[in-house]
C-alpha cells in the first residue's frame, strides 16, 4: 500500500462566501422587495388593485427564484487536507471527496501569462461507474493560500502521479 511521504496532516481552508458579499446581497434584495412593494402601493392608490396584486405576486416569485439560484451557486466553505493516507476535500454540506494517494494520477496547475497561479486540479483513477477522473478543482478566490496548497501537493504527491503546469488565457 503506497502512502504519501507526508508525516502529518496539512489543512487548507476555502472560506466560502464572505460576510461582506452576503450582507451586500441581502441589503440589495431587501431594497428590491421594498421597491416592488412601493410600486404595488402606488398602483393600489391609483385604483389598479387586481393588476397590482398580480404583478406583485409575479415579481415576488421572480425574486424568490433568484434567491434560490443564489443559494445554489453560493460558494460553500471547505477544507482540503493532505493526510498520510489520502487527499481529502470536505465541505460544510457534508460532501467528502477522498482520493487515496495511490489513486491520484495527475495534478494540474494553471497560470496566467504573468505567472500568477489560477487553479489547482486533482485527477484520480476511476474506480466506480459514477465516478469522474477529475476529483476537484480549486481556484485562486476559493482558497486562502492557493500557492501554499500547490507547493504542499507538489512535495507530497507519489511518484506515480504526474504534475502538469499550463499557462492559459494567452
Tab-separated table of C-alpha atoms in Angstrom:
chain	number	residue	atom	x	y	z
A	1	UNK	CA	0.000	0.000	0.000
A	2	UNK	CA	1.630	3.219	-1.159
A	3	UNK	CA	1.400	6.198	1.129
A	4	UNK	CA	2.474	9.755	0.763
A	5	UNK	CA	5.733	10.876	2.324
A	6	UNK	CA	3.761	13.399	4.399
A	7	UNK	CA	4.186	12.523	8.061
A	8	UNK	CA	1.469	14.842	9.340
A	9	UNK	CA	-1.715	16.389	8.019
A	10	UNK	CA	-1.774	19.788	6.368
A	11	UNK	CA	-5.054	21.651	6.012
A	12	UNK	CA	-6.034	24.391	3.582
A	13	UNK	CA	-9.228	26.388	4.009
A	14	UNK	CA	-11.751	27.624	1.475
A	15	UNK	CA	-13.782	30.213	3.413
A	16	UNK	CA	-16.820	30.292	1.108
A	17	UNK	CA	-18.902	33.425	0.677
A	18	UNK	CA	-17.555	36.413	2.602
A	19	UNK	CA	-19.748	38.206	5.146
A	20	UNK	CA	-19.407	41.426	3.153
A	21	UNK	CA	-20.734	39.899	-0.079
A	22	UNK	CA	-23.534	38.162	1.813
A	23	UNK	CA	-24.511	41.419	3.562
A	24	UNK	CA	-24.478	43.448	0.340
A	25	UNK	CA	-26.585	40.797	-1.409
A	26	UNK	CA	-29.150	40.730	1.412
A	27	UNK	CA	-29.356	44.527	1.506
A	28	UNK	CA	-29.815	44.614	-2.283
A	29	UNK	CA	-32.582	42.013	-2.160
A	30	UNK	CA	-34.363	43.858	0.656
A	31	UNK	CA	-34.180	47.080	-1.389
A	32	UNK	CA	-35.620	45.327	-4.454
A	33	UNK	CA	-38.511	43.883	-2.402
A	34	UNK	CA	-39.089	47.361	-0.945
A	35	UNK	CA	-39.267	48.895	-4.423
A	36	UNK	CA	-41.721	46.195	-5.564
A	37	UNK	CA	-43.956	46.827	-2.551
A	38	UNK	CA	-43.757	50.616	-3.045
A	39	UNK	CA	-44.826	50.206	-6.682
A	40	UNK	CA	-47.669	47.953	-5.511
A	41	UNK	CA	-48.907	50.564	-3.055
A	42	UNK	CA	-48.760	53.273	-5.740
A	43	UNK	CA	-50.801	51.112	-8.135
A	44	UNK	CA	-53.377	50.352	-5.434
A	45	UNK	CA	-53.714	54.092	-4.675
A	46	UNK	CA	-54.428	54.689	-8.352
A	47	UNK	CA	-57.200	52.071	-8.306
A	48	UNK	CA	-55.487	49.225	-10.176
A	49	UNK	CA	-55.873	46.666	-7.374
A	50	UNK	CA	-56.078	43.480	-9.498
A	51	UNK	CA	-53.047	44.319	-11.644
A	52	UNK	CA	-51.106	45.461	-8.585
A	53	UNK	CA	-51.671	42.145	-6.813
A	54	UNK	CA	-50.914	40.080	-9.930
A	55	UNK	CA	-47.731	41.940	-10.796
A	56	UNK	CA	-46.567	41.852	-7.160
A	57	UNK	CA	-47.018	38.084	-6.974
A	58	UNK	CA	-45.120	37.671	-10.252
A	59	UNK	CA	-42.294	39.954	-9.080
A	60	UNK	CA	-42.006	38.177	-5.724
A	61	UNK	CA	-41.871	34.790	-7.483
A	62	UNK	CA	-39.022	36.051	-9.689
A	63	UNK	CA	-37.195	37.364	-6.613
A	64	UNK	CA	-37.664	34.029	-4.783
A	65	UNK	CA	-36.350	32.185	-7.847
A	66	UNK	CA	-33.314	34.461	-7.891
A	67	UNK	CA	-32.712	33.819	-4.167
A	68	UNK	CA	-32.919	30.064	-4.803
A	69	UNK	CA	-30.422	30.433	-7.662
A	70	UNK	CA	-28.053	32.371	-5.408
A	71	UNK	CA	-28.285	29.617	-2.764
A	72	UNK	CA	-27.326	27.023	-5.383
A	73	UNK	CA	-24.268	28.875	-6.712
A	74	UNK	CA	-23.018	30.352	-3.427
A	75	UNK	CA	-19.536	29.054	-2.585
A	76	UNK	CA	-19.612	26.606	0.329
A	77	UNK	CA	-16.810	26.674	2.916
A	78	UNK	CA	-14.490	23.681	2.606
A	79	UNK	CA	-11.169	22.248	3.734
A	80	UNK	CA	-8.554	20.329	1.787
A	81	UNK	CA	-6.467	18.075	3.984
A	82	UNK	CA	-3.269	16.326	2.948
A	83	UNK	CA	-3.386	13.275	5.209
A	84	UNK	CA	-0.798	10.469	5.306
A	85	UNK	CA	-3.194	8.071	3.520
A	86	UNK	CA	-5.227	10.351	1.260
A	87	UNK	CA	-6.030	13.767	-0.134
A	88	UNK	CA	-9.408	14.779	1.346
A	89	UNK	CA	-11.742	17.651	0.465
A	90	UNK	CA	-14.654	18.235	2.883
A	91	UNK	CA	-17.302	20.912	2.606
A	92	UNK	CA	-19.800	22.290	5.110
A	93	UNK	CA	-22.696	20.492	3.404
A	94	UNK	CA	-21.127	17.143	4.297
A	95	UNK	CA	-19.690	16.252	0.881
A	96	UNK	CA	-16.382	14.405	1.182
A	97	UNK	CA	-14.058	13.673	-1.731
A	98	UNK	CA	-11.271	11.340	-0.635
A	99	UNK	CA	-8.547	10.394	-3.086
A	100	UNK	CA	-6.086	7.831	-1.792
A	101	UNK	CA	-2.526	8.725	-2.748
A	102	UNK	CA	-2.150	5.596	-4.883
A	103	UNK	CA	-5.310	6.596	-6.818
A	104	UNK	CA	-4.073	10.131	-7.548
A	105	UNK	CA	-3.000	10.123	-11.210
A	106	UNK	CA	-2.372	13.768	-12.069
A	107	UNK	CA	-2.278	17.236	-10.560
A	108	UNK	CA	-2.581	20.191	-12.913
A	109	UNK	CA	-1.901	23.818	-12.117
A	110	UNK	CA	-2.882	26.703	-14.372
A	111	UNK	CA	-1.192	30.093	-14.599
A	112	UNK	CA	-1.931	33.451	-16.163
A	113	UNK	CA	0.735	34.636	-18.638
A	114	UNK	CA	2.145	36.930	-15.898
A	115	UNK	CA	2.941	33.862	-13.753
A	116	UNK	CA	0.098	34.173	-11.247
A	117	UNK	CA	-1.418	30.800	-10.333
A	118	UNK	CA	-5.114	30.446	-11.238
A	119	UNK	CA	-6.044	26.938	-10.168
A	120	UNK	CA	-5.020	23.511	-8.928
A	121	UNK	CA	-6.896	20.462	-10.224
A	122	UNK	CA	-6.630	16.898	-8.872
A	123	UNK	CA	-7.339	13.848	-11.044
A	124	UNK	CA	-7.818	10.253	-9.869
A	125	UNK	CA	-8.181	6.717	-11.182
A	126	UNK	CA	-11.810	5.982	-11.948
A	127	UNK	CA	-12.779	3.115	-9.642
A	128	UNK	CA	-16.595	3.270	-9.890
A	129	UNK	CA	-19.012	3.744	-12.811
A	130	UNK	CA	-20.422	7.008	-11.450
A	131	UNK	CA	-17.006	8.487	-10.675
A	132	UNK	CA	-15.220	11.092	-12.779
A	133	UNK	CA	-11.470	11.346	-13.310
A	134	UNK	CA	-11.447	14.981	-12.166
A	135	UNK	CA	-11.720	14.784	-8.378
A	136	UNK	CA	-11.856	18.523	-7.704
A	137	UNK	CA	-10.606	21.918	-8.838
A	138	UNK	CA	-9.920	24.958	-6.678
A	139	UNK	CA	-9.293	28.482	-7.909
A	140	UNK	CA	-7.403	31.471	-6.536
A	141	UNK	CA	-10.505	33.071	-4.985
A	142	UNK	CA	-11.645	29.773	-3.435
A	143	UNK	CA	-8.683	29.067	-1.121
A	144	UNK	CA	-6.885	31.371	1.286
A	145	UNK	CA	-3.436	30.020	0.235
A	146	UNK	CA	-3.552	28.506	-3.262
A	147	UNK	CA	0.219	28.811	-3.712
A	148	UNK	CA	0.800	27.014	-0.395
A	149	UNK	CA	-1.614	24.255	-1.403
A	150	UNK	CA	0.188	23.789	-4.723
A	151	UNK	CA	3.597	23.691	-3.025
A	152	UNK	CA	2.427	21.178	-0.408
A	153	UNK	CA	0.827	18.978	-3.074
A	154	UNK	CA	3.950	19.143	-5.234
A	155	UNK	CA	6.053	17.898	-2.302
A	156	UNK	CA	3.526	15.241	-1.263
A	157	UNK	CA	2.301	13.532	-4.434
A	158	UNK	CA	3.524	9.974	-5.031
A	159	UNK	CA	5.964	9.114	-7.818
A	160	UNK	CA	3.170	7.526	-9.864
A	161	UNK	CA	1.363	10.878	-10.105
A	162	UNK	CA	2.243	13.390	-12.816
A	163	UNK	CA	2.448	17.141	-12.239
A	164	UNK	CA	1.403	19.446	-15.073
A	165	UNK	CA	1.767	23.202	-15.348
A	166	UNK	CA	-0.078	25.125	-18.036
A	167	UNK	CA	-0.283	28.784	-18.992
A	168	UNK	CA	-3.799	29.722	-20.062
A	169	UNK	CA	-5.541	32.844	-21.423
A	170	UNK	CA	-2.671	33.722	-23.755
